[in-house]
Amino acid sequence: MPDPDAIDDPMRDRILRATFKVLCRHGYGKLNLSDVAAQAGISRPTLYKSFKSKDELLSAFSEFELELLRHDLDRAIAGRRGRDRVDALLDFLVDFYTSYQMRGLIEIEPSLVLEQMTTSLPVLVDLVVPVLAKQVPDPETVAQALVRLSLCHYLIPGYDDDRMLEQLRAAVGVR
């Protein structure tokens, strides 16, 4: 769980957003703190006040991304009930996975992306299960199917990307 004080820290937020941009360009293997500091428009010593090491920065970045994802999902389903809530979830998944800017990492560091997806799958499923609760007979299994199908579209863009929403609807059992 991210440190609540850190979430409201504008400098930390600025550094983490800069980290995203640098990662999109260079990947994890070539990430260096000088590039992050330059992208954030700060000095390295200023960066080191918030993050003592590259590992600490990457760990915080993972938490930051998950928190942003949670926030965006919550906003997408806010005030919706029943089928509308499920539809909002499916629209969110399509929008997120078709627009996520770190897709280029697949070409830069495919093995690392696959490794990260392995650890991310359960976390993503845990985000989706509550939205499906009381809407489908087995929310855990349906959430797993939705996440895997979405990740497949993300990792391997193809001829049927325009049919992703239909595929997600079929996985949920709605048309």
mmCIF file of N, CA and C in Angstrom, residues 18-110:
data_model
loop_
_atom_site.group_PDB
_atom_site.id
_atom_site.type_symbol
_atom_site.label_atom_id
_atom_site.label_comp_id
_atom_site.label_asym_id
_atom_site.label_seq_id
_atom_site.Cartn_x
_atom_site.Cartn_y
_atom_site.Cartn_z
ATOM 1 N N ALA A 18 7.568 11.240 -14.535
ATOM 2 C CA ALA A 18 8.754 11.302 -15.393
ATOM 3 C C ALA A 18 9.321 9.895 -15.609
ATOM 4 N N THR A 19 9.273 9.073 -14.579
ATOM 5 C CA THR A 19 9.744 7.693 -14.692
ATOM 6 C C THR A 19 8.966 6.964 -15.771
ATOM 7 N N PHE A 20 7.648 7.168 -15.789
ATOM 8 C CA PHE A 20 6.809 6.547 -16.813
ATOM 9 C C PHE A 20 7.299 6.919 -18.214
ATOM 10 N N LYS A 21 7.560 8.195 -18.433
ATOM 11 C CA LYS A 21 7.998 8.662 -19.757
ATOM 12 C C LYS A 21 9.348 8.066 -20.137
ATOM 13 N N VAL A 22 10.254 8.002 -19.176
ATOM 14 C CA VAL A 22 11.583 7.455 -19.460
ATOM 15 C C VAL A 22 11.479 5.951 -19.727
ATOM 16 N N LEU A 23 10.678 5.266 -18.961
ATOM 17 C CA LEU A 23 10.494 3.832 -19.190
ATOM 18 C C LEU A 23 9.911 3.556 -20.575
ATOM 19 N N CYS A 24 8.984 4.378 -20.998
ATOM 20 C CA CYS A 24 8.391 4.208 -22.331
ATOM 21 C C CYS A 24 9.444 4.325 -23.434
ATOM 22 N N ARG A 25 10.432 5.157 -23.210
ATOM 23 C CA ARG A 25 11.482 5.368 -24.207
ATOM 24 C C ARG A 25 12.578 4.313 -24.147
ATOM 25 N N HIS A 26 13.014 3.957 -22.926
ATOM 26 C CA HIS A 26 14.222 3.158 -22.781
ATOM 27 C C HIS A 26 14.017 1.780 -22.165
ATOM 28 N N GLY A 27 12.890 1.559 -21.504
ATOM 29 C CA GLY A 27 12.685 0.296 -20.817
ATOM 30 C C GLY A 27 13.339 0.294 -19.447
ATOM 31 N N TYR A 28 13.155 -0.796 -18.743
ATOM 32 C CA TYR A 28 13.677 -0.917 -17.383
ATOM 33 C C TYR A 28 15.185 -1.099 -17.364
ATOM 34 N N GLY A 29 15.697 -1.881 -18.293
ATOM 35 C CA GLY A 29 17.126 -2.191 -18.302
ATOM 36 C C GLY A 29 18.013 -0.974 -18.482
ATOM 37 N N LYS A 30 17.566 -0.021 -19.279
ATOM 38 C CA LYS A 30 18.373 1.169 -19.554
ATOM 39 C C LYS A 30 17.907 2.390 -18.784
ATOM 40 N N LEU A 31 17.003 2.188 -17.852
ATOM 41 C CA LEU A 31 16.544 3.305 -17.026
ATOM 42 C C LEU A 31 17.693 3.789 -16.155
ATOM 43 N N ASN A 32 17.927 5.089 -16.178
ATOM 44 C CA ASN A 32 18.904 5.625 -15.237
ATOM 45 C C ASN A 32 18.308 6.870 -14.588
ATOM 46 N N LEU A 33 18.756 7.112 -13.396
ATOM 47 C CA LEU A 33 18.185 8.188 -12.598
ATOM 48 C C LEU A 33 18.474 9.574 -13.167
ATOM 49 N N SER A 34 19.552 9.704 -13.913
ATOM 50 C CA SER A 34 19.836 10.994 -14.553
ATOM 51 C C SER A 34 18.761 11.334 -15.576
ATOM 52 N N ASP A 35 18.340 10.342 -16.349
ATOM 53 C CA ASP A 35 17.280 10.573 -17.335
ATOM 54 C C ASP A 35 15.964 10.933 -16.658
ATOM 55 N N VAL A 36 15.669 10.257 -15.556
ATOM 56 C CA VAL A 36 14.433 10.552 -14.823
ATOM 57 C C VAL A 36 14.480 11.969 -14.267
ATOM 58 N N ALA A 37 15.604 12.330 -13.675
ATOM 59 C CA ALA A 37 15.743 13.684 -13.124
ATOM 60 C C ALA A 37 15.591 14.737 -14.232
ATOM 61 N N ALA A 38 16.233 14.497 -15.361
ATOM 62 C CA ALA A 38 16.133 15.448 -16.475
ATOM 63 C C ALA A 38 14.683 15.551 -16.969
ATOM 64 N N GLN A 39 14.007 14.418 -17.088
ATOM 65 C CA GLN A 39 12.620 14.423 -17.547
ATOM 66 C C GLN A 39 11.723 15.176 -16.561
ATOM 67 N N ALA A 40 12.019 15.031 -15.275
ATOM 68 C CA ALA A 40 11.228 15.703 -14.237
ATOM 69 C C ALA A 40 11.626 17.173 -14.088
ATOM 70 N N GLY A 41 12.742 17.558 -14.701
ATOM 71 C CA GLY A 41 13.206 18.943 -14.591
ATOM 72 C C GLY A 41 13.785 19.266 -13.233
ATOM 73 N N ILE A 42 14.451 18.265 -12.643
ATOM 74 C CA ILE A 42 15.057 18.430 -11.321
ATOM 75 C C ILE A 42 16.494 17.910 -11.356
ATOM 76 N N SER A 43 17.222 18.173 -10.287
ATOM 77 C CA SER A 43 18.590 17.647 -10.187
ATOM 78 C C SER A 43 18.561 16.235 -9.612
ATOM 79 N N ARG A 44 19.651 15.520 -9.832
ATOM 80 C CA ARG A 44 19.750 14.162 -9.246
ATOM 81 C C ARG A 44 19.671 14.209 -7.719
ATOM 82 N N PRO A 45 20.351 15.157 -7.062
ATOM 83 C CA PRO A 45 20.233 15.206 -5.602
ATOM 84 C C PRO A 45 18.776 15.392 -5.140
ATOM 85 N N THR A 46 18.011 16.167 -5.903
ATOM 86 C CA THR A 46 16.597 16.347 -5.556
ATOM 87 C C THR A 46 15.855 15.024 -5.707
ATOM 88 N N LEU A 47 16.162 14.295 -6.770
ATOM 89 C CA LEU A 47 15.542 12.980 -6.962
ATOM 90 C C LEU A 47 15.890 12.050 -5.801
ATOM 91 N N TYR A 48 17.156 12.073 -5.387
ATOM 92 C CA TYR A 48 17.603 11.195 -4.298
ATOM 93 C C TYR A 48 16.966 11.540 -2.943
ATOM 94 N N LYS A 49 16.418 12.725 -2.811
ATOM 95 C CA LYS A 49 15.691 13.047 -1.577
ATOM 96 C C LYS A 49 14.402 12.236 -1.486
ATOM 97 N N SER A 50 13.829 11.904 -2.632
ATOM 98 C CA SER A 50 12.589 11.125 -2.659
ATOM 99 C C SER A 50 12.847 9.631 -2.813
ATOM 100 N N PHE A 51 13.893 9.274 -3.558
ATOM 101 C CA PHE A 51 14.187 7.861 -3.834
ATOM 102 C C PHE A 51 15.678 7.615 -3.698
ATOM 103 N N LYS A 52 16.033 6.706 -2.843
ATOM 104 C CA LYS A 52 17.441 6.462 -2.537
ATOM 105 C C LYS A 52 18.155 5.631 -3.600
ATOM 106 N N SER A 53 17.363 4.893 -4.421
ATOM 107 C CA SER A 53 17.980 4.014 -5.414
ATOM 108 C C SER A 53 17.021 3.771 -6.572
ATOM 109 N N LYS A 54 17.568 3.206 -7.629
ATOM 110 C CA LYS A 54 16.761 2.840 -8.787
ATOM 111 C C LYS A 54 15.708 1.812 -8.379
ATOM 112 N N ASP A 55 16.091 0.842 -7.553
ATOM 113 C CA ASP A 55 15.144 -0.185 -7.106
ATOM 114 C C ASP A 55 13.993 0.424 -6.310
ATOM 115 N N GLU A 56 14.314 1.376 -5.444
ATOM 116 C CA GLU A 56 13.267 2.039 -4.659
ATOM 117 C C GLU A 56 12.328 2.820 -5.582
ATOM 118 N N LEU A 57 12.893 3.480 -6.572
ATOM 119 C CA LEU A 57 12.084 4.231 -7.538
ATOM 120 C C LEU A 57 11.165 3.278 -8.312
ATOM 121 N N LEU A 58 11.692 2.169 -8.796
ATOM 122 C CA LEU A 58 10.881 1.232 -9.577
ATOM 123 C C LEU A 58 9.791 0.582 -8.727
ATOM 124 N N SER A 59 10.093 0.314 -7.479
ATOM 125 C CA SER A 59 9.083 -0.241 -6.577
ATOM 126 C C SER A 59 7.960 0.774 -6.358
ATOM 127 N N ALA A 60 8.343 2.015 -6.112
ATOM 128 C CA ALA A 60 7.346 3.076 -5.927
ATOM 129 C C ALA A 60 6.550 3.296 -7.209
ATOM 130 N N PHE A 61 7.221 3.175 -8.348
ATOM 131 C CA PHE A 61 6.534 3.352 -9.623
ATOM 132 C C PHE A 61 5.457 2.279 -9.812
ATOM 133 N N SER A 62 5.769 1.045 -9.462
ATOM 134 C CA SER A 62 4.781 -0.039 -9.579
ATOM 135 C C SER A 62 3.555 0.247 -8.717
ATOM 136 N N GLU A 63 3.780 0.691 -7.491
ATOM 137 C CA GLU A 63 2.669 1.042 -6.598
ATOM 138 C C GLU A 63 1.878 2.226 -7.150
ATOM 139 N N PHE A 64 2.589 3.195 -7.692
ATOM 140 C CA PHE A 64 1.974 4.389 -8.268
ATOM 141 C C PHE A 64 1.061 4.010 -9.434
ATOM 142 N N GLU A 65 1.569 3.170 -10.318
ATOM 143 C CA GLU A 65 0.766 2.732 -11.464
ATOM 144 C C GLU A 65 -0.477 1.982 -11.022
ATOM 145 N N LEU A 66 -0.340 1.113 -10.049
ATOM 146 C CA LEU A 66 -1.484 0.362 -9.552
ATOM 147 C C LEU A 66 -2.510 1.299 -8.924
ATOM 148 N N GLU A 67 -2.036 2.283 -8.195
ATOM 149 C CA GLU A 67 -2.953 3.246 -7.577
ATOM 150 C C GLU A 67 -3.687 4.067 -8.637
ATOM 151 N N LEU A 68 -2.990 4.463 -9.685
ATOM 152 C CA LEU A 68 -3.639 5.185 -10.787
ATOM 153 C C LEU A 68 -4.684 4.312 -11.472
ATOM 154 N N LEU A 69 -4.356 3.050 -11.659
ATOM 155 C CA LEU A 69 -5.288 2.121 -12.281
ATOM 156 C C LEU A 69 -6.542 1.958 -11.421
ATOM 157 N N ARG A 70 -6.337 1.780 -10.131
ATOM 158 C CA ARG A 70 -7.479 1.670 -9.200
ATOM 159 C C ARG A 70 -8.362 2.916 -9.272
ATOM 160 N N HIS A 71 -7.725 4.063 -9.245
ATOM 161 C CA HIS A 71 -8.446 5.335 -9.284
ATOM 162 C C HIS A 71 -9.244 5.461 -10.582
ATOM 163 N N ASP A 72 -8.614 5.148 -11.701
ATOM 164 C CA ASP A 72 -9.291 5.255 -12.997
ATOM 165 C C ASP A 72 -10.451 4.267 -13.103
ATOM 166 N N LEU A 73 -10.266 3.057 -12.597
ATOM 167 C CA LEU A 73 -11.356 2.077 -12.607
ATOM 168 C C LEU A 73 -12.496 2.542 -11.711
ATOM 169 N N ASP A 74 -12.173 3.008 -10.526
ATOM 170 C CA ASP A 74 -13.208 3.512 -9.619
ATOM 171 C C ASP A 74 -14.007 4.639 -10.262
ATOM 172 N N ARG A 75 -13.302 5.514 -10.947
ATOM 173 C CA ARG A 75 -13.979 6.628 -11.620
ATOM 174 C C ARG A 75 -14.875 6.119 -12.760
ATOM 175 N N ALA A 76 -14.414 5.101 -13.477
ATOM 176 C CA ALA A 76 -15.184 4.561 -14.601
ATOM 177 C C ALA A 76 -16.482 3.895 -14.152
ATOM 178 N N ILE A 77 -16.467 3.270 -12.979
ATOM 179 C CA ILE A 77 -17.657 2.537 -12.532
ATOM 180 C C ILE A 77 -18.478 3.305 -11.493
ATOM 181 N N ALA A 78 -18.011 4.467 -11.093
ATOM 182 C CA ALA A 78 -18.681 5.247 -10.045
ATOM 183 C C ALA A 78 -20.154 5.484 -10.381
ATOM 184 N N GLY A 79 -20.997 5.209 -9.405
ATOM 185 C CA GLY A 79 -22.423 5.471 -9.534
ATOM 186 C C GLY A 79 -23.163 4.506 -10.434
ATOM 187 N N ARG A 80 -22.498 3.508 -10.928
ATOM 188 C CA ARG A 80 -23.156 2.537 -11.819
ATOM 189 C C ARG A 80 -23.515 1.282 -11.043
ATOM 190 N N ARG A 81 -24.579 0.662 -11.456
ATOM 191 C CA ARG A 81 -25.072 -0.553 -10.797
ATOM 192 C C ARG A 81 -25.375 -1.612 -11.853
ATOM 193 N N GLY A 82 -25.355 -2.844 -11.405
ATOM 194 C CA GLY A 82 -25.772 -3.955 -12.251
ATOM 195 C C GLY A 82 -25.035 -4.020 -13.569
ATOM 196 N N ARG A 83 -25.801 -4.219 -14.618
ATOM 197 C CA ARG A 83 -25.252 -4.390 -15.971
ATOM 198 C C ARG A 83 -24.465 -3.150 -16.414
ATOM 199 N N ASP A 84 -24.919 -1.957 -16.039
ATOM 200 C CA ASP A 84 -24.190 -0.734 -16.403
ATOM 201 C C ASP A 84 -22.785 -0.741 -15.814
ATOM 202 N N ARG A 85 -22.656 -1.278 -14.617
ATOM 203 C CA ARG A 85 -21.352 -1.364 -13.958
ATOM 204 C C ARG A 85 -20.429 -2.326 -14.716
ATOM 205 N N VAL A 86 -20.977 -3.455 -15.136
ATOM 206 C CA VAL A 86 -20.200 -4.428 -15.909
ATOM 207 C C VAL A 86 -19.805 -3.822 -17.257
ATOM 208 N N ASP A 87 -20.744 -3.150 -17.916
ATOM 209 C CA ASP A 87 -20.434 -2.496 -19.192
ATOM 210 C C ASP A 87 -19.330 -1.457 -19.017
ATOM 211 N N ALA A 88 -19.393 -0.689 -17.944
ATOM 212 C CA ALA A 88 -18.357 0.318 -17.677
ATOM 213 C C ALA A 88 -17.001 -0.356 -17.462
ATOM 214 N N LEU A 89 -16.988 -1.484 -16.780
ATOM 215 C CA LEU A 89 -15.745 -2.238 -16.579
ATOM 216 C C LEU A 89 -15.176 -2.678 -17.920
ATOM 217 N N LEU A 90 -16.004 -3.236 -18.769
ATOM 218 C CA LEU A 90 -15.534 -3.735 -20.058
ATOM 219 C C LEU A 90 -15.016 -2.588 -20.929
ATOM 220 N N ASP A 91 -15.737 -1.477 -20.941
ATOM 221 C CA ASP A 91 -15.269 -0.300 -21.691
ATOM 222 C C ASP A 91 -13.927 0.185 -21.136
ATOM 223 N N PHE A 92 -13.804 0.179 -19.814
ATOM 224 C CA PHE A 92 -12.554 0.590 -19.178
ATOM 225 C C PHE A 92 -11.402 -0.308 -19.622
ATOM 226 N N LEU A 93 -11.610 -1.624 -19.604
ATOM 227 C CA LEU A 93 -10.556 -2.553 -20.000
ATOM 228 C C LEU A 93 -10.133 -2.320 -21.452
ATOM 229 N N VAL A 94 -11.094 -2.134 -22.333
ATOM 230 C CA VAL A 94 -10.764 -1.886 -23.734
ATOM 231 C C VAL A 94 -9.967 -0.592 -23.859
ATOM 232 N N ASP A 95 -10.457 0.468 -23.246
ATOM 233 C CA ASP A 95 -9.760 1.760 -23.333
ATOM 234 C C ASP A 95 -8.355 1.680 -22.759
ATOM 235 N N PHE A 96 -8.240 1.041 -21.599
ATOM 236 C CA PHE A 96 -6.938 0.974 -20.945
ATOM 237 C C PHE A 96 -5.933 0.191 -21.780
ATOM 238 N N TYR A 97 -6.297 -1.019 -22.166
ATOM 239 C CA TYR A 97 -5.323 -1.872 -22.854
ATOM 240 C C TYR A 97 -5.035 -1.436 -24.279
ATOM 241 N N THR A 98 -5.941 -0.702 -24.916
ATOM 242 C CA THR A 98 -5.653 -0.237 -26.276
ATOM 243 C C THR A 98 -4.901 1.089 -26.282
ATOM 244 N N SER A 99 -4.878 1.782 -25.160
ATOM 245 C CA SER A 99 -4.207 3.088 -25.134
ATOM 246 C C SER A 99 -2.987 3.142 -24.223
ATOM 247 N N TYR A 100 -2.719 2.078 -23.473
ATOM 248 C CA TYR A 100 -1.621 2.105 -22.510
ATOM 249 C C TYR A 100 -0.306 2.360 -23.233
ATOM 250 N N GLN A 101 0.381 3.395 -22.845
ATOM 251 C CA GLN A 101 1.547 3.881 -23.575
ATOM 252 C C GLN A 101 2.811 3.059 -23.389
ATOM 253 N N MET A 102 2.805 2.144 -22.455
ATOM 254 C CA MET A 102 4.025 1.352 -22.261
ATOM 255 C C MET A 102 4.037 0.100 -23.125
ATOM 256 N N ARG A 103 3.150 0.023 -24.089
ATOM 257 C CA ARG A 103 3.083 -1.122 -24.990
ATOM 258 C C ARG A 103 4.431 -1.339 -25.687
ATOM 259 N N GLY A 104 5.153 -0.276 -25.939
ATOM 260 C CA GLY A 104 6.450 -0.374 -26.597
ATOM 261 C C GLY A 104 7.475 -1.188 -25.820
ATOM 262 N N LEU A 105 7.265 -1.352 -24.530
ATOM 263 C CA LEU A 105 8.201 -2.157 -23.721
ATOM 264 C C LEU A 105 8.237 -3.607 -24.181
ATOM 265 N N ILE A 106 7.174 -4.057 -24.794
ATOM 266 C CA ILE A 106 7.136 -5.442 -25.276
ATOM 267 C C ILE A 106 8.260 -5.661 -26.281
ATOM 268 N N GLU A 107 8.501 -4.676 -27.131
ATOM 269 C CA GLU A 107 9.565 -4.789 -28.120
ATOM 270 C C GLU A 107 10.941 -4.588 -27.497
ATOM 271 N N ILE A 108 11.033 -3.733 -26.475
ATOM 272 C CA ILE A 108 12.315 -3.429 -25.854
ATOM 273 C C ILE A 108 12.753 -4.558 -24.921
ATOM 274 N N GLU A 109 11.841 -5.017 -24.071
ATOM 275 C CA GLU A 109 12.177 -6.016 -23.049
ATOM 276 C C GLU A 109 11.055 -7.041 -22.886
ATOM 277 N N PRO A 110 10.859 -7.900 -23.876
ATOM 278 C CA PRO A 110 9.729 -8.828 -23.813
ATOM 279 C C PRO A 110 9.755 -9.766 -22.600
#
